[in-house]
Amino acid sequence: MEHQLVIYNTLTRKKEVFKPLVEGKVGLYVCGPTVYSDSHLGHARPFITFDLLYRYLIHLGYSVRYVRNITDVGHLENEADESGEDKISKKARIEQLEPMEVVQKYMNSFHENMKELNVLPPSIEPRASGHIIEQEEMVNSIMENGFAYEVNGSVYFDVERYNKKYNYGKLSGRNLDDIKTNTRKLEGQDEKRNPFDFALWKKATPGHIMRWPSKWSDGFPGWHLECSVMSTKYLGEIFDIHGGGMDLTFPHHECEIAQSTASIGKESVRYWMHNNMITINGQKMARSLGNFITLQELFSGSHEMLEKAYSPMTIRFFILQAHYRSTIDFSNEALQASEKGLERLMAAVNSLELITTSPETTVDVVGLKEKCYAALNDDLNSPIAIAHLFDGVRMINSLKTGSEKISATDLDDLKSFFKTMVFDILGLKDEEAAGSGDDEILKGAIELLLNIRLEAKQNKDWGTADKIRNELNALGIEIKDSKEGFEWKLSPS
RNA sequence: GGUCUCUUGGCCGAGUGGCUAGGCAGCGGUCUGCAAAACCGCGUACGGCGGUUCGAAUCCGCCAGAGACCUCCA
């Protein structure tokens, strides 16, 4: 492996050379969705970001076990909701559904969205509800080690005690003193010794539907426990990379570190990676802020803020055009720019097949490859890699028109590199029914018309030629004349 | 209030102490019967004020503005 991948580790706040714990193998854990409503644009970012990482690690030759959970229990509501019921059961009551029915519904739509975005499924997709026993076991071990206490059937993590031995706050860069002065006091939390303590096990209120038996009470596991449990269960006590959105750094990931450390006596995660947020009008897009646009709305264009529908690949490309640690601002203008750019990139990929070879090569394929790899190795800098790919687009177009030359060997190299980069690593796919549509009858009919047009052109019958072109255009078929004749494709809707 | 981050040309977005990504839009040109596409060229941007430096958008300070986390959150 000649390329050295460097990734930014939130824990050290530095870029570090990535070296897996076990040579050739990578354990990757990413916080998945809480399935209680449709996914929005903001949710797409981590899954696309870490899909890129997953794909790239595989490309580099690693054998990767990618674990991405489904949160289908817990996560307390904080809104005027004194019952402390969780999001899923709250929603269930509104919609008159079984909690697991809600879970199933939104899990299905999540999977559908991921498929549309060409996000590869993880190796394991564990559900919190399927690991209640393991979570109880971890609560036990944390208690045995003296870092948790029980009150009225609920178990809380003793942050102060933990902080005496370890360092609570190291990931998010805070210290307990700061936290002490800044933690808001919430209602119904007087059971805790300190407001910054967090629940490991919560006793269910009578109205709380999702509940499991335990030796402390009938209840449910705390907010952060599932990730500690499921990551170490499937990846080992120590594993390579844990990813998620930046907004999870505190308290979620901080608590995960504390739990794992308190339970097994050492830290589990070697590299923490966090993607930044998607903003809309400069503000974070979030379910709680109500300023979100769901993926389904994006794909169909059915949202008042959308000027049109944007295809899944447009969304994917849009996200990849910004570095994952930068915020990215949503706007119709930006999305349309991505759409056009992607179209150009894909047209170039298709043009690769139309290039004729020469005895000599006048372009620098090796240089292009190196630049792209250098970009990805530098903390997954996809925007830079894409910028270089656009240099490649110019290269391809020039080769196509013959103003540059390429040998057969170099062309093979360029083709395989370009397609690997675009399809395998960036995970893009061609959404347009290019000249080779599935429908043979349609294809035949269009080409018949275009051949008639070609004849008309040869006879300088511009009226007929333009009529055919204009009317096909109106039907959504784009025509490009070329020296050999024509190219056509269905335009994206 | 505490902790932290950001501020780049019309828009989106990279970036390094000097060699000034890329996409979209715009302008000019080449090609074309015309168009589309493509190709070539252009616009010389880095919030403000100071400082360090031979040289700073890139380092430091101050000011202004925006945002994130501190509470569920991708």
mmCIF file of N, CA, C and O in Angstrom, chain A residues 376-452:
data_model
loop_
_atom_site.group_PDB
_atom_site.id
_atom_site.type_symbol
_atom_site.label_atom_id
_atom_site.label_comp_id
_atom_site.label_asym_id
_atom_site.label_seq_id
_atom_site.Cartn_x
_atom_site.Cartn_y
_atom_site.Cartn_z
ATOM 1 N N LEU A 376 -7.430 12.333 -1.605
ATOM 2 C CA LEU A 376 -8.212 11.454 -0.739
ATOM 3 C C LEU A 376 -7.416 11.014 0.483
ATOM 4 O O LEU A 376 -7.970 10.836 1.567
ATOM 5 N N ASN A 377 -6.130 10.848 0.281
ATOM 6 C CA ASN A 377 -5.304 10.452 1.423
ATOM 7 C C ASN A 377 -5.189 11.560 2.453
ATOM 8 O O ASN A 377 -4.873 11.301 3.599
ATOM 9 N N ASP A 378 -5.410 12.781 2.026
ATOM 10 C CA ASP A 378 -5.326 13.895 2.948
ATOM 11 C C ASP A 378 -6.682 14.104 3.607
ATOM 12 O O ASP A 378 -7.438 15.006 3.254
ATOM 13 N N ASP A 379 -6.987 13.251 4.543
ATOM 14 C CA ASP A 379 -8.219 13.363 5.309
ATOM 15 C C ASP A 379 -9.453 13.390 4.406
ATOM 16 O O ASP A 379 -10.364 14.184 4.617
ATOM 17 N N LEU A 380 -9.420 12.520 3.415
ATOM 18 C CA LEU A 380 -10.605 12.332 2.572
ATOM 19 C C LEU A 380 -11.064 13.631 1.916
ATOM 20 O O LEU A 380 -12.235 13.990 2.005
ATOM 21 N N ASN A 381 -10.118 14.304 1.271
ATOM 22 C CA ASN A 381 -10.475 15.593 0.678
ATOM 23 C C ASN A 381 -11.150 15.396 -0.680
ATOM 24 O O ASN A 381 -10.563 15.603 -1.739
ATOM 25 N N SER A 382 -12.411 15.031 -0.621
ATOM 26 C CA SER A 382 -13.147 14.759 -1.857
ATOM 27 C C SER A 382 -13.289 15.989 -2.760
ATOM 28 O O SER A 382 -13.243 15.835 -3.980
ATOM 29 N N PRO A 383 -13.476 17.213 -2.231
ATOM 30 C CA PRO A 383 -13.592 18.339 -3.158
ATOM 31 C C PRO A 383 -12.348 18.533 -4.017
ATOM 32 O O PRO A 383 -12.453 18.881 -5.195
ATOM 33 N N ILE A 384 -11.185 18.315 -3.420
ATOM 34 C CA ILE A 384 -9.949 18.444 -4.196
ATOM 35 C C ILE A 384 -9.878 17.323 -5.229
ATOM 36 O O ILE A 384 -9.534 17.541 -6.389
ATOM 37 N N ALA A 385 -10.206 16.132 -4.801
ATOM 38 C CA ALA A 385 -10.171 15.003 -5.731
ATOM 39 C C ALA A 385 -11.107 15.273 -6.903
ATOM 40 O O ALA A 385 -10.753 15.026 -8.066
ATOM 41 N N ILE A 386 -12.277 15.818 -6.608
ATOM 42 C CA ILE A 386 -13.231 16.117 -7.678
ATOM 43 C C ILE A 386 -12.704 17.232 -8.575
ATOM 44 O O ILE A 386 -12.850 17.184 -9.797
ATOM 45 N N ALA A 387 -12.047 18.211 -7.978
ATOM 46 C CA ALA A 387 -11.455 19.282 -8.793
ATOM 47 C C ALA A 387 -10.476 18.687 -9.804
ATOM 48 O O ALA A 387 -10.470 19.062 -10.976
ATOM 49 N N HIS A 388 -9.675 17.730 -9.351
ATOM 50 C CA HIS A 388 -8.734 17.098 -10.273
ATOM 51 C C HIS A 388 -9.462 16.251 -11.306
ATOM 52 O O HIS A 388 -9.035 16.167 -12.454
ATOM 53 N N LEU A 389 -10.546 15.656 -10.901
ATOM 54 C CA LEU A 389 -11.324 14.885 -11.871
ATOM 55 C C LEU A 389 -11.847 15.795 -12.984
ATOM 56 O O LEU A 389 -11.953 15.377 -14.133
ATOM 57 N N PHE A 390 -12.154 17.019 -12.635
ATOM 58 C CA PHE A 390 -12.607 17.945 -13.685
ATOM 59 C C PHE A 390 -11.467 18.305 -14.633
ATOM 60 O O PHE A 390 -11.710 18.583 -15.811
ATOM 61 N N ASP A 391 -10.247 18.304 -14.121
ATOM 62 C CA ASP A 391 -9.114 18.431 -15.048
ATOM 63 C C ASP A 391 -9.107 17.222 -15.978
ATOM 64 O O ASP A 391 -8.806 17.331 -17.161
ATOM 65 N N GLY A 392 -9.444 16.088 -15.402
ATOM 66 C CA GLY A 392 -9.549 14.867 -16.194
ATOM 67 C C GLY A 392 -10.664 14.960 -17.228
ATOM 68 O O GLY A 392 -10.533 14.437 -18.340
ATOM 69 N N VAL A 393 -11.733 15.648 -16.863
ATOM 70 C CA VAL A 393 -12.836 15.834 -17.810
ATOM 71 C C VAL A 393 -12.343 16.605 -19.035
ATOM 72 O O VAL A 393 -12.618 16.231 -20.178
ATOM 73 N N ARG A 394 -11.585 17.657 -18.764
ATOM 74 C CA ARG A 394 -11.050 18.450 -19.871
ATOM 75 C C ARG A 394 -10.126 17.579 -20.721
ATOM 76 O O ARG A 394 -10.141 17.640 -21.947
ATOM 77 N N MET A 395 -9.345 16.764 -20.032
ATOM 78 C CA MET A 395 -8.435 15.855 -20.724
ATOM 79 C C MET A 395 -9.223 14.908 -21.640
ATOM 80 O O MET A 395 -8.906 14.747 -22.820
ATOM 81 N N ILE A 396 -10.247 14.335 -21.101
ATOM 82 C CA ILE A 396 -11.054 13.381 -21.866
ATOM 83 C C ILE A 396 -11.709 14.056 -23.070
ATOM 84 O O ILE A 396 -11.681 13.536 -24.183
ATOM 85 N N ASN A 397 -12.262 15.244 -22.856
ATOM 86 C CA ASN A 397 -12.926 15.942 -23.952
ATOM 87 C C ASN A 397 -11.937 16.313 -25.054
ATOM 88 O O ASN A 397 -12.271 16.261 -26.239
ATOM 89 N N SER A 398 -10.733 16.676 -24.637
ATOM 90 C CA SER A 398 -9.723 17.012 -25.641
ATOM 91 C C SER A 398 -9.276 15.765 -26.394
ATOM 92 O O SER A 398 -8.989 15.828 -27.586
ATOM 93 N N LEU A 399 -9.216 14.668 -25.692
ATOM 94 C CA LEU A 399 -8.855 13.406 -26.346
ATOM 95 C C LEU A 399 -9.951 13.003 -27.330
ATOM 96 O O LEU A 399 -9.680 12.508 -28.420
ATOM 97 N N LYS A 400 -11.157 13.265 -26.930
ATOM 98 C CA LYS A 400 -12.283 12.894 -27.779
ATOM 99 C C LYS A 400 -12.277 13.673 -29.092
ATOM 100 O O LYS A 400 -12.519 13.126 -30.160
ATOM 101 N N THR A 401 -11.986 14.972 -28.992
ATOM 102 C CA THR A 401 -11.971 15.773 -30.213
ATOM 103 C C THR A 401 -10.643 15.655 -30.957
ATOM 104 O O THR A 401 -10.506 16.186 -32.053
ATOM 105 N N GLY A 402 -9.682 15.003 -30.333
ATOM 106 C CA GLY A 402 -8.428 14.760 -31.031
ATOM 107 C C GLY A 402 -7.368 15.831 -30.848
ATOM 108 O O GLY A 402 -6.303 15.757 -31.440
ATOM 109 N N SER A 403 -7.639 16.815 -30.012
ATOM 110 C CA SER A 403 -6.618 17.840 -29.807
ATOM 111 C C SER A 403 -5.513 17.356 -28.857
ATOM 112 O O SER A 403 -4.468 17.981 -28.749
ATOM 113 N N GLU A 404 -5.782 16.261 -28.168
ATOM 114 C CA GLU A 404 -4.727 15.587 -27.404
ATOM 115 C C GLU A 404 -4.724 14.132 -27.856
ATOM 116 O O GLU A 404 -5.710 13.639 -28.412
ATOM 117 N N LYS A 405 -3.602 13.450 -27.587
ATOM 118 C CA LYS A 405 -3.481 12.063 -28.045
ATOM 119 C C LYS A 405 -3.157 11.129 -26.878
ATOM 120 O O LYS A 405 -2.558 11.538 -25.883
ATOM 121 N N ILE A 406 -3.553 9.885 -27.040
ATOM 122 C CA ILE A 406 -3.294 8.917 -25.975
ATOM 123 C C ILE A 406 -3.075 7.533 -26.583
ATOM 124 O O ILE A 406 -3.710 7.164 -27.575
ATOM 125 N N SER A 407 -2.158 6.786 -25.985
ATOM 126 C CA SER A 407 -1.872 5.423 -26.463
ATOM 127 C C SER A 407 -2.899 4.456 -25.887
ATOM 128 O O SER A 407 -3.605 4.780 -24.922
ATOM 129 N N ALA A 408 -2.953 3.297 -26.487
ATOM 130 C CA ALA A 408 -3.939 2.309 -26.034
ATOM 131 C C ALA A 408 -3.720 1.935 -24.572
ATOM 132 O O ALA A 408 -4.663 1.827 -23.785
ATOM 133 N N THR A 409 -2.477 1.755 -24.189
ATOM 134 C CA THR A 409 -2.172 1.388 -22.801
ATOM 135 C C THR A 409 -2.593 2.492 -21.834
ATOM 136 O O THR A 409 -3.235 2.228 -20.812
ATOM 137 N N ASP A 410 -2.239 3.716 -22.198
ATOM 138 C CA ASP A 410 -2.596 4.830 -21.316
ATOM 139 C C ASP A 410 -4.103 5.034 -21.255
ATOM 140 O O ASP A 410 -4.642 5.415 -20.218
ATOM 141 N N LEU A 411 -4.768 4.782 -22.374
ATOM 142 C CA LEU A 411 -6.225 4.934 -22.376
ATOM 143 C C LEU A 411 -6.869 3.913 -21.441
ATOM 144 O O LEU A 411 -7.789 4.236 -20.694
ATOM 145 N N ASP A 412 -6.373 2.695 -21.482
ATOM 146 C CA ASP A 412 -6.894 1.671 -20.569
ATOM 147 C C ASP A 412 -6.721 2.120 -19.121
ATOM 148 O O ASP A 412 -7.610 1.973 -18.289
ATOM 149 N N ASP A 413 -5.561 2.665 -18.869
ATOM 150 C CA ASP A 413 -5.234 3.139 -17.533
ATOM 151 C C ASP A 413 -6.203 4.262 -17.129
ATOM 152 O O ASP A 413 -6.778 4.247 -16.029
ATOM 153 N N LEU A 414 -6.380 5.201 -18.021
ATOM 154 C CA LEU A 414 -7.266 6.337 -17.749
ATOM 155 C C LEU A 414 -8.700 5.873 -17.524
ATOM 156 O O LEU A 414 -9.363 6.286 -16.566
ATOM 157 N N LYS A 415 -9.142 4.990 -18.386
ATOM 158 C CA LYS A 415 -10.508 4.474 -18.249
ATOM 159 C C LYS A 415 -10.710 3.798 -16.902
ATOM 160 O O LYS A 415 -11.672 4.060 -16.196
ATOM 161 N N SER A 416 -9.813 2.915 -16.583
ATOM 162 C CA SER A 416 -10.039 2.149 -15.359
ATOM 163 C C SER A 416 -9.900 3.054 -14.134
ATOM 164 O O SER A 416 -10.672 2.952 -13.185
ATOM 165 N N PHE A 417 -8.957 3.975 -14.192
ATOM 166 C CA PHE A 417 -8.806 4.889 -13.062
ATOM 167 C C PHE A 417 -10.039 5.771 -12.897
ATOM 168 O O PHE A 417 -10.589 5.903 -11.801
ATOM 169 N N PHE A 418 -10.468 6.361 -13.984
ATOM 170 C CA PHE A 418 -11.578 7.311 -13.915
ATOM 171 C C PHE A 418 -12.855 6.639 -13.424
ATOM 172 O O PHE A 418 -13.578 7.159 -12.583
ATOM 173 N N LYS A 419 -13.097 5.464 -13.948
ATOM 174 C CA LYS A 419 -14.312 4.768 -13.546
ATOM 175 C C LYS A 419 -14.221 4.278 -12.101
ATOM 176 O O LYS A 419 -15.207 4.321 -11.360
ATOM 177 N N THR A 420 -13.059 3.836 -11.717
ATOM 178 C CA THR A 420 -12.877 3.415 -10.325
ATOM 179 C C THR A 420 -13.157 4.574 -9.395
ATOM 180 O O THR A 420 -13.864 4.450 -8.390
ATOM 181 N N MET A 421 -12.585 5.715 -9.744
ATOM 182 C CA MET A 421 -12.733 6.890 -8.898
ATOM 183 C C MET A 421 -14.197 7.315 -8.820
ATOM 184 O O MET A 421 -14.742 7.511 -7.741
ATOM 185 N N VAL A 422 -14.824 7.455 -9.959
ATOM 186 C CA VAL A 422 -16.182 7.992 -10.008
ATOM 187 C C VAL A 422 -17.211 7.000 -9.441
ATOM 188 O O VAL A 422 -18.039 7.364 -8.608
ATOM 189 N N PHE A 423 -17.112 5.760 -9.872
ATOM 190 C CA PHE A 423 -18.149 4.799 -9.476
ATOM 191 C C PHE A 423 -17.836 4.086 -8.165
ATOM 192 O O PHE A 423 -18.684 3.992 -7.281
ATOM 193 N N ASP A 424 -16.622 3.567 -8.038
ATOM 194 C CA ASP A 424 -16.310 2.726 -6.880
ATOM 195 C C ASP A 424 -16.004 3.537 -5.633
ATOM 196 O O ASP A 424 -16.404 3.164 -4.534
ATOM 197 N N ILE A 425 -15.255 4.616 -5.787
ATOM 198 C CA ILE A 425 -14.813 5.352 -4.603
ATOM 199 C C ILE A 425 -15.788 6.470 -4.252
ATOM 200 O O ILE A 425 -16.287 6.540 -3.136
ATOM 201 N N LEU A 426 -16.074 7.339 -5.202
ATOM 202 C CA LEU A 426 -17.036 8.403 -4.904
ATOM 203 C C LEU A 426 -18.457 7.851 -4.831
ATOM 204 O O LEU A 426 -19.342 8.478 -4.260
ATOM 205 N N GLY A 427 -18.641 6.680 -5.418
ATOM 206 C CA GLY A 427 -19.949 6.042 -5.308
ATOM 207 C C GLY A 427 -21.028 6.721 -6.123
ATOM 208 O O GLY A 427 -22.209 6.673 -5.770
ATOM 209 N N LEU A 428 -20.628 7.372 -7.211
ATOM 210 C CA LEU A 428 -21.627 8.000 -8.073
ATOM 211 C C LEU A 428 -22.128 6.964 -9.070
ATOM 212 O O LEU A 428 -21.466 5.965 -9.328
ATOM 213 N N LYS A 429 -23.281 7.220 -9.608
ATOM 214 C CA LYS A 429 -23.748 6.357 -10.686
ATOM 215 C C LYS A 429 -24.455 7.199 -11.726
ATOM 216 O O LYS A 429 -24.890 8.307 -11.445
ATOM 217 N N ASP A 430 -24.501 6.662 -12.910
ATOM 218 C CA ASP A 430 -25.086 7.409 -14.014
ATOM 219 C C ASP A 430 -26.591 7.239 -13.978
ATOM 220 O O ASP A 430 -27.109 6.150 -14.155
ATOM 221 N N GLU A 431 -27.272 8.340 -13.710
ATOM 222 C CA GLU A 431 -28.726 8.247 -13.576
ATOM 223 C C GLU A 431 -29.447 8.466 -14.894
ATOM 224 O O GLU A 431 -30.634 8.245 -15.003
ATOM 225 N N GLU A 432 -28.690 8.937 -15.876
ATOM 226 C CA GLU A 432 -29.360 9.271 -17.128
ATOM 227 C C GLU A 432 -29.401 8.064 -18.048
ATOM 228 O O GLU A 432 -28.454 7.298 -18.138
ATOM 229 N N ALA A 433 -30.492 7.936 -18.735
ATOM 230 C CA ALA A 433 -30.573 6.907 -19.744
ATOM 231 C C ALA A 433 -29.816 7.424 -20.949
ATOM 232 O O ALA A 433 -30.385 8.015 -21.850
ATOM 233 N N ALA A 434 -28.528 7.232 -20.933
ATOM 234 C CA ALA A 434 -27.689 7.736 -22.015
ATOM 235 C C ALA A 434 -28.034 7.002 -23.301
ATOM 236 O O ALA A 434 -28.864 6.103 -23.299
ATOM 237 N N GLY A 435 -27.401 7.384 -24.380
ATOM 238 C CA GLY A 435 -27.653 6.853 -25.717
ATOM 239 C C GLY A 435 -28.082 5.399 -25.766
ATOM 240 O O GLY A 435 -28.704 4.963 -26.726
ATOM 241 N N SER A 436 -27.782 4.655 -24.730
ATOM 242 C CA SER A 436 -28.143 3.248 -24.734
ATOM 243 C C SER A 436 -29.246 3.002 -23.716
ATOM 244 O O SER A 436 -29.049 2.336 -22.726
ATOM 245 N N GLY A 437 -30.385 3.590 -23.943
ATOM 246 C CA GLY A 437 -31.511 3.410 -23.022
ATOM 247 C C GLY A 437 -31.925 1.950 -22.952
ATOM 248 O O GLY A 437 -31.601 1.162 -23.829
ATOM 249 N N ASP A 438 -32.647 1.623 -21.910
ATOM 250 C CA ASP A 438 -33.073 0.231 -21.752
ATOM 251 C C ASP A 438 -34.083 -0.151 -22.824
ATOM 252 O O ASP A 438 -34.172 -1.274 -23.262
ATOM 253 N N ASP A 439 -34.850 0.871 -23.213
ATOM 254 C CA ASP A 439 -35.966 0.593 -24.091
ATOM 255 C C ASP A 439 -35.505 0.555 -25.553
ATOM 256 O O ASP A 439 -35.257 1.574 -26.178
ATOM 257 N N GLU A 440 -35.400 -0.646 -26.073
ATOM 258 C CA GLU A 440 -34.862 -0.812 -27.424
ATOM 259 C C GLU A 440 -35.757 -0.173 -28.478
ATOM 260 O O GLU A 440 -35.279 0.328 -29.498
ATOM 261 N N ILE A 441 -37.066 -0.204 -28.236
ATOM 262 C CA ILE A 441 -37.980 0.358 -29.221
ATOM 263 C C ILE A 441 -37.812 1.875 -29.294
ATOM 264 O O ILE A 441 -37.685 2.459 -30.370
ATOM 265 N N LEU A 442 -37.750 2.493 -28.085
ATOM 266 C CA LEU A 442 -37.550 3.940 -28.027
ATOM 267 C C LEU A 442 -36.235 4.311 -28.701
ATOM 268 O O LEU A 442 -36.158 5.227 -29.512
ATOM 269 N N LYS A 443 -35.222 3.553 -28.343
ATOM 270 C CA LYS A 443 -33.900 3.818 -28.887
ATOM 271 C C LYS A 443 -33.914 3.740 -30.409
ATOM 272 O O LYS A 443 -33.397 4.619 -31.102
ATOM 273 N N GLY A 444 -34.554 2.695 -30.913
ATOM 274 C CA GLY A 444 -34.624 2.519 -32.359
ATOM 275 C C GLY A 444 -35.352 3.674 -33.026
ATOM 276 O O GLY A 444 -34.915 4.196 -34.057
ATOM 277 N N ALA A 445 -36.447 4.102 -32.393
ATOM 278 C CA ALA A 445 -37.250 5.164 -32.980
ATOM 279 C C ALA A 445 -36.481 6.474 -33.020
ATOM 280 O O ALA A 445 -36.488 7.203 -34.016
ATOM 281 N N ILE A 446 -35.791 6.759 -31.914
ATOM 282 C CA ILE A 446 -35.037 8.007 -31.856
ATOM 283 C C ILE A 446 -33.917 7.992 -32.896
ATOM 284 O O ILE A 446 -33.705 8.957 -33.618
ATOM 285 N N GLU A 447 -33.251 6.863 -32.974
ATOM 286 C CA GLU A 447 -32.131 6.825 -33.911
ATOM 287 C C GLU A 447 -32.609 6.854 -35.354
ATOM 288 O O GLU A 447 -31.927 7.403 -36.220
ATOM 289 N N LEU A 448 -33.788 6.314 -35.579
ATOM 290 C CA LEU A 448 -34.379 6.424 -36.915
ATOM 291 C C LEU A 448 -34.589 7.895 -37.279
ATOM 292 O O LEU A 448 -34.202 8.361 -38.345
ATOM 293 N N LEU A 449 -35.194 8.622 -36.332
ATOM 294 C CA LEU A 449 -35.441 10.040 -36.575
ATOM 295 C C LEU A 449 -34.137 10.807 -36.781
ATOM 296 O O LEU A 449 -34.030 11.662 -37.655
ATOM 297 N N LEU A 450 -33.152 10.468 -35.965
ATOM 298 C CA LEU A 450 -31.894 11.199 -36.066
ATOM 299 C C LEU A 450 -31.168 10.861 -37.360
ATOM 300 O O LEU A 450 -30.446 11.696 -37.913
ATOM 301 N N ASN A 451 -31.371 9.658 -37.853
ATOM 302 C CA ASN A 451 -30.767 9.319 -39.136
ATOM 303 C C ASN A 451 -31.460 10.056 -40.280
ATOM 304 O O ASN A 451 -30.805 10.491 -41.227
ATOM 305 N N ILE A 452 -32.776 10.199 -40.149
ATOM 306 C CA ILE A 452 -33.491 10.997 -41.150
ATOM 307 C C ILE A 452 -32.982 12.435 -41.120
ATOM 308 O O ILE A 452 -32.763 13.069 -42.147
#
